[in-house]
mmCIF file of C-alpha atoms and ligand atoms in Angstrom:
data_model
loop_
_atom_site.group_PDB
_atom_site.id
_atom_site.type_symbol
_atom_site.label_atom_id
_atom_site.label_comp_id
_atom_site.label_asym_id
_atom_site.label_seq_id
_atom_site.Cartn_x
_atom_site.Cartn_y
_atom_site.Cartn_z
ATOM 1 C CA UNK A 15 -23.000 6.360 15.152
ATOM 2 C CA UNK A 16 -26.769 7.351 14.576
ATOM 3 C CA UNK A 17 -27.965 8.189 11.246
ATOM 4 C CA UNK A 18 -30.752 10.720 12.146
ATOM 5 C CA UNK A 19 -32.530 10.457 8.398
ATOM 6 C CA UNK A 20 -33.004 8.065 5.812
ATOM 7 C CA UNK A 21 -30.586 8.026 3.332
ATOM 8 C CA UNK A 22 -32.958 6.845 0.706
ATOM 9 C CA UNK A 23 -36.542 9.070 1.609
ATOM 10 C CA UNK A 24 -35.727 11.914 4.139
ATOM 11 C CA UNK A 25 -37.880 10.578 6.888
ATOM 12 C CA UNK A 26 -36.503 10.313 10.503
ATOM 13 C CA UNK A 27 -35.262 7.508 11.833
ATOM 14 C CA UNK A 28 -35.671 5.625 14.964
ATOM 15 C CA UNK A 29 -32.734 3.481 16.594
ATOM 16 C CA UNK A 30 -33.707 -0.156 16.688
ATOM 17 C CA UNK A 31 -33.007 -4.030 16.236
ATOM 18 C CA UNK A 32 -34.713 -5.035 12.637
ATOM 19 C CA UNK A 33 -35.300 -8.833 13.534
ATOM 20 C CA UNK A 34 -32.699 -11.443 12.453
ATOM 21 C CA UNK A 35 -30.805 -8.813 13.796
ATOM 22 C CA UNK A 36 -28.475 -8.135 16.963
ATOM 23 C CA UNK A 37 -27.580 -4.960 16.990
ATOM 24 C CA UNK A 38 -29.402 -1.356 17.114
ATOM 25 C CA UNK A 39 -29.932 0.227 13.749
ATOM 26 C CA UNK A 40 -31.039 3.140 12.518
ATOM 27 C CA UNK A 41 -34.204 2.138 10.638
ATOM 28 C CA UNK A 42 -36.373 4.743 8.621
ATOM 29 C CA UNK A 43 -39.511 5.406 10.094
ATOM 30 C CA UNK A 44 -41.422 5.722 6.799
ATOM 31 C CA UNK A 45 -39.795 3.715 4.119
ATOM 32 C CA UNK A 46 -38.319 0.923 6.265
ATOM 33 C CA UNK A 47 -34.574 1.224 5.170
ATOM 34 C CA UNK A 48 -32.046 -0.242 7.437
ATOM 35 C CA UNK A 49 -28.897 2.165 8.001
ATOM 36 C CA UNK A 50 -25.539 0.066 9.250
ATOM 37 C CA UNK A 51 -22.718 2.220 10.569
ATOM 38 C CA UNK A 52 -19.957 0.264 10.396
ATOM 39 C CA UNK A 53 -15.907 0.862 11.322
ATOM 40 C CA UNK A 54 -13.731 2.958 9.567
ATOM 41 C CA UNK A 55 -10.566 1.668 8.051
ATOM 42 C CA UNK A 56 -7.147 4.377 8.546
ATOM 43 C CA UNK A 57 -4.794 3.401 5.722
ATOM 44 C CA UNK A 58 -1.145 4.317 6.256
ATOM 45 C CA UNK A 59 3.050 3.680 6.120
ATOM 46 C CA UNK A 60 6.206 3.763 7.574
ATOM 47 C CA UNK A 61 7.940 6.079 4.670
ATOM 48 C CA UNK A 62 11.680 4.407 4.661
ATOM 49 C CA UNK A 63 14.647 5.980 3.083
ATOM 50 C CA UNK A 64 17.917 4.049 3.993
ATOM 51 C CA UNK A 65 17.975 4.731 7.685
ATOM 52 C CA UNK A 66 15.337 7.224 8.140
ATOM 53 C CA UNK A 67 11.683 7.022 8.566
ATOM 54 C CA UNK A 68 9.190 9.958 6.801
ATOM 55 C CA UNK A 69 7.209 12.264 9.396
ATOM 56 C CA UNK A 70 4.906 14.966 8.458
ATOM 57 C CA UNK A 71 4.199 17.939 10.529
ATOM 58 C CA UNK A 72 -0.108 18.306 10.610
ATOM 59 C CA UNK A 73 -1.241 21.241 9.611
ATOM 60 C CA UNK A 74 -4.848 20.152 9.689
ATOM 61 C CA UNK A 75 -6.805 19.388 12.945
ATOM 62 C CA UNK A 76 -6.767 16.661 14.956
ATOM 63 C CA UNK A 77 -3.412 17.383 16.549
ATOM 64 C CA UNK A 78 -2.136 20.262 13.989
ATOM 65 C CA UNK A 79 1.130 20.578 14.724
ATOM 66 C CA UNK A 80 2.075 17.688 15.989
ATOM 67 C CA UNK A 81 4.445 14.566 13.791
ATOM 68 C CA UNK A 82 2.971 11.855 12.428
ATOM 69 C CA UNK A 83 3.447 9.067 9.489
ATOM 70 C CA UNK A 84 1.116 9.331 6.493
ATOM 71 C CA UNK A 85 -2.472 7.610 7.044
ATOM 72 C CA UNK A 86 -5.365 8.532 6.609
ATOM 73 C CA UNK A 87 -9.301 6.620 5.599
ATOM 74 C CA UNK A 88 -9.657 4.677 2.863
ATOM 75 C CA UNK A 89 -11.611 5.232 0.311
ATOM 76 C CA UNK A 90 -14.378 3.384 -1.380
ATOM 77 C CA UNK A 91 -13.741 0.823 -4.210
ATOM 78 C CA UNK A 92 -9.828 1.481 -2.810
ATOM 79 C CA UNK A 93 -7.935 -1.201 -2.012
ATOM 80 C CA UNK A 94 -5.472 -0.610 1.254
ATOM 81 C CA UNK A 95 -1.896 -0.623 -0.681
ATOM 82 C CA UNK A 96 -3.814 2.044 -2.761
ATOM 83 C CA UNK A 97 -5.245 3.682 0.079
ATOM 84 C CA UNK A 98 -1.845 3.984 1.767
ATOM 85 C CA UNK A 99 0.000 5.210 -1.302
ATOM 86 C CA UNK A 100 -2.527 7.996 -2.087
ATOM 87 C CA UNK A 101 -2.394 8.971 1.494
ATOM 88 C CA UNK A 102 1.021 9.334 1.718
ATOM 89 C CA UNK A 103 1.370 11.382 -1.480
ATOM 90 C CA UNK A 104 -1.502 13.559 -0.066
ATOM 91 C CA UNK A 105 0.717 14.200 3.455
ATOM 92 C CA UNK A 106 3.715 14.222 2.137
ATOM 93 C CA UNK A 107 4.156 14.136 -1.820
ATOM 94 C CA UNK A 108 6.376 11.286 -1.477
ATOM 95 C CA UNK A 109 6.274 8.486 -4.252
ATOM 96 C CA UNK A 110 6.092 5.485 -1.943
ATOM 97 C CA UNK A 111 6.292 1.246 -2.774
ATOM 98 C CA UNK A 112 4.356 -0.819 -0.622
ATOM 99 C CA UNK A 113 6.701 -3.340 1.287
ATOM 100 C CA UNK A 114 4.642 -4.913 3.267
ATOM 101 C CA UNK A 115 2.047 -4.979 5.797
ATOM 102 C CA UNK A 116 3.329 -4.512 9.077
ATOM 103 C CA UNK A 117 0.853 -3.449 11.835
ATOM 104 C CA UNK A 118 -3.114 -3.420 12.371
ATOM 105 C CA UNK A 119 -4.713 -1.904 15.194
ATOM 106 C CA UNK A 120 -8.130 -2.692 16.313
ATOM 107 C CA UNK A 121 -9.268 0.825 18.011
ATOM 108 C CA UNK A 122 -12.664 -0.480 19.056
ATOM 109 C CA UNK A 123 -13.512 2.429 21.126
ATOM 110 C CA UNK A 124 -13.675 4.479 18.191
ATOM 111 C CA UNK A 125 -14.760 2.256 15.383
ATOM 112 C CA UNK A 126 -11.331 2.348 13.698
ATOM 113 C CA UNK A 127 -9.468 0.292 12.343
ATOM 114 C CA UNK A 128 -5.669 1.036 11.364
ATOM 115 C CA UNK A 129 -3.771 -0.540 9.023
ATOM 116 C CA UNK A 130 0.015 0.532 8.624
ATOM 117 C CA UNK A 131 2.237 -1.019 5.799
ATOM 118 C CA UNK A 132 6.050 -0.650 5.820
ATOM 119 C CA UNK A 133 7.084 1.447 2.128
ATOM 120 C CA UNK A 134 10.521 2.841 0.462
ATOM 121 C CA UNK A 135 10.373 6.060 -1.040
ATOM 122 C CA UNK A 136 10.835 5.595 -4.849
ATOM 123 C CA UNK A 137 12.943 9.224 -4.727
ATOM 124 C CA UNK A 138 14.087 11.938 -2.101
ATOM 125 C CA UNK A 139 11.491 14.201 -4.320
ATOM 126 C CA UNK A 140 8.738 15.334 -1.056
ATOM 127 C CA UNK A 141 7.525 18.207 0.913
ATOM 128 C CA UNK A 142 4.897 19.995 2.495
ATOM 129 C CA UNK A 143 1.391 20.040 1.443
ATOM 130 C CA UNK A 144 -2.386 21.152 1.944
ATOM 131 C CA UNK A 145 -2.307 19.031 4.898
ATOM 132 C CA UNK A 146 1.106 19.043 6.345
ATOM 133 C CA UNK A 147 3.419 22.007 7.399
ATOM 134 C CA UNK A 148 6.591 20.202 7.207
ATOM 135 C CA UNK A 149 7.822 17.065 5.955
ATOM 136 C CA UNK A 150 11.329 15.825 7.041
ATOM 137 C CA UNK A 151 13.026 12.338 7.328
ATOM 138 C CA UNK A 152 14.114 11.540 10.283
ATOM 139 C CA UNK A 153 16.678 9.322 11.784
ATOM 140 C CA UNK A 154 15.250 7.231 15.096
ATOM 141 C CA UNK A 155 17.317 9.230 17.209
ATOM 142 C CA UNK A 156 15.997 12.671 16.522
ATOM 143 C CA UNK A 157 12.176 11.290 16.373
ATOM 144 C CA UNK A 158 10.089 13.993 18.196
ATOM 145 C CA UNK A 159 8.662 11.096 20.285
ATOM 146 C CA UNK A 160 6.891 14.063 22.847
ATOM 147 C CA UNK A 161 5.103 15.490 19.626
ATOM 148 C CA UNK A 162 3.856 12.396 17.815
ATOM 149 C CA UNK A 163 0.438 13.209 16.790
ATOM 150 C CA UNK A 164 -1.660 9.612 17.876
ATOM 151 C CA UNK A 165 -0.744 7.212 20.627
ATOM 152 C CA UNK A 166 -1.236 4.521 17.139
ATOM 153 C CA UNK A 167 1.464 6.196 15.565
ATOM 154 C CA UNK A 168 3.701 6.131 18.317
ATOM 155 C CA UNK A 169 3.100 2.641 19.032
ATOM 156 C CA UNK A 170 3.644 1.671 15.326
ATOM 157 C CA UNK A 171 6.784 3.597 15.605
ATOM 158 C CA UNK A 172 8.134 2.229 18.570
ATOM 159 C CA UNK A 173 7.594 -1.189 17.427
ATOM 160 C CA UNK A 174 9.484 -0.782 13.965
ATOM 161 C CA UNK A 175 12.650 0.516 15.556
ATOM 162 C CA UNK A 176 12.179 -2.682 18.244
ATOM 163 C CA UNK A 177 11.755 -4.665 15.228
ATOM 164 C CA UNK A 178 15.028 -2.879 12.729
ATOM 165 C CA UNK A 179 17.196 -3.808 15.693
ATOM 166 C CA UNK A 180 16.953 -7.828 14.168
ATOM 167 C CA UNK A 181 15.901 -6.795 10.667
ATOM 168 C CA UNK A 182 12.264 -8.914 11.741
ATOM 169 C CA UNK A 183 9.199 -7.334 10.420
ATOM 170 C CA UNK A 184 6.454 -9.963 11.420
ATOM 171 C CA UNK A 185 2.856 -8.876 10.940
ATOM 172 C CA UNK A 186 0.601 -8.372 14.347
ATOM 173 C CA UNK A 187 -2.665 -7.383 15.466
ATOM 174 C CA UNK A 188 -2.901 -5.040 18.785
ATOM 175 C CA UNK A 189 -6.033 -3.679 20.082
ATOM 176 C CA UNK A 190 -5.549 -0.299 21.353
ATOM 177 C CA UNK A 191 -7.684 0.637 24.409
HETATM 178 ZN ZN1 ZN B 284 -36.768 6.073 4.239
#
């Protein structure tokens, strides 16, 4: 993405390669400052509580009103178990426990990056919040698979339930295209 004005002075930038470079920048026309955009990491879970997974209903746009698992971008100076806890207690106001990682997903296309942990709720104690409209726990049978939010989520889901069936949780990359 193009930075349109220094971050440091104000002053316009133009898009090019600084040398020792390879890639386009967005370099400051009057103080010199080199801009790097770089990819975004989406921080997020797989809420479990015995047999059910945790789905929140979006109230917020992208895809308000449609289901998805708690994620959402990290934050600076956050680390990504961090990240994924806050996120989910934002979505859902579920206390969560980081199991393990489970699934990243290189979305080059968009400059994200996805990275989905399995958790166990520490209570039953959740509900909805600023961001979502509902929050319900759901066993993989009644999964709204038509109204999952993002075709990551869906994917993440479909592999955990592939995955429950021998009780196997190995870590993977995927690039989504
Ligand atoms: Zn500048």
């Amino acid at each position: 993405m193009d930075i349109k004005f220094c971050t440091a002075c104000g002053s316009p930038t133009q898009q090019k390669i600084p040398c020792d470079d390879d890639h386009v920048r967005s370099v400051c026309t009057n103080c010199g400052q080199i801009h790097y955009s770089n990819p975004k990491m989406v921080v997020g879970c797989i809420p479990e509580l015995g047999d059910q997974v945790l789905l929140c209903k979006r109230d917020i746009e992208p895809q308000k009103g449609k289901w998805t698992l708690p994620a959402g971008y990290l934050e600076n100076r956050e680390s990504v178990q961090d990240g994924a806890i806050r996120e989910t207690f934002e979505e859902t106001m579920a206390k969560v426990h980081i199991i393990e990682p489970y699934r990243l997903f290189n979305i080059v296309f968009v400059d994200q990056i996805y990275f989905m942990f399995r958790a166990s709720l520490l209570s039953d104690k959740f509900g909805p919040t600023n961001e979502s409209i509902d929050v319900r726990l759901f066993d993989e049978k009644d999964i709204p698979w038509d109204d999952i939010a993002f075709k990551v989520i869906k994917q993440t889901l479909e592999h955990y339930f592939h995955d429950r069936k021998t009780k196997m949780f190995p870590f993977k990359i995927f690039d989504l295209h």
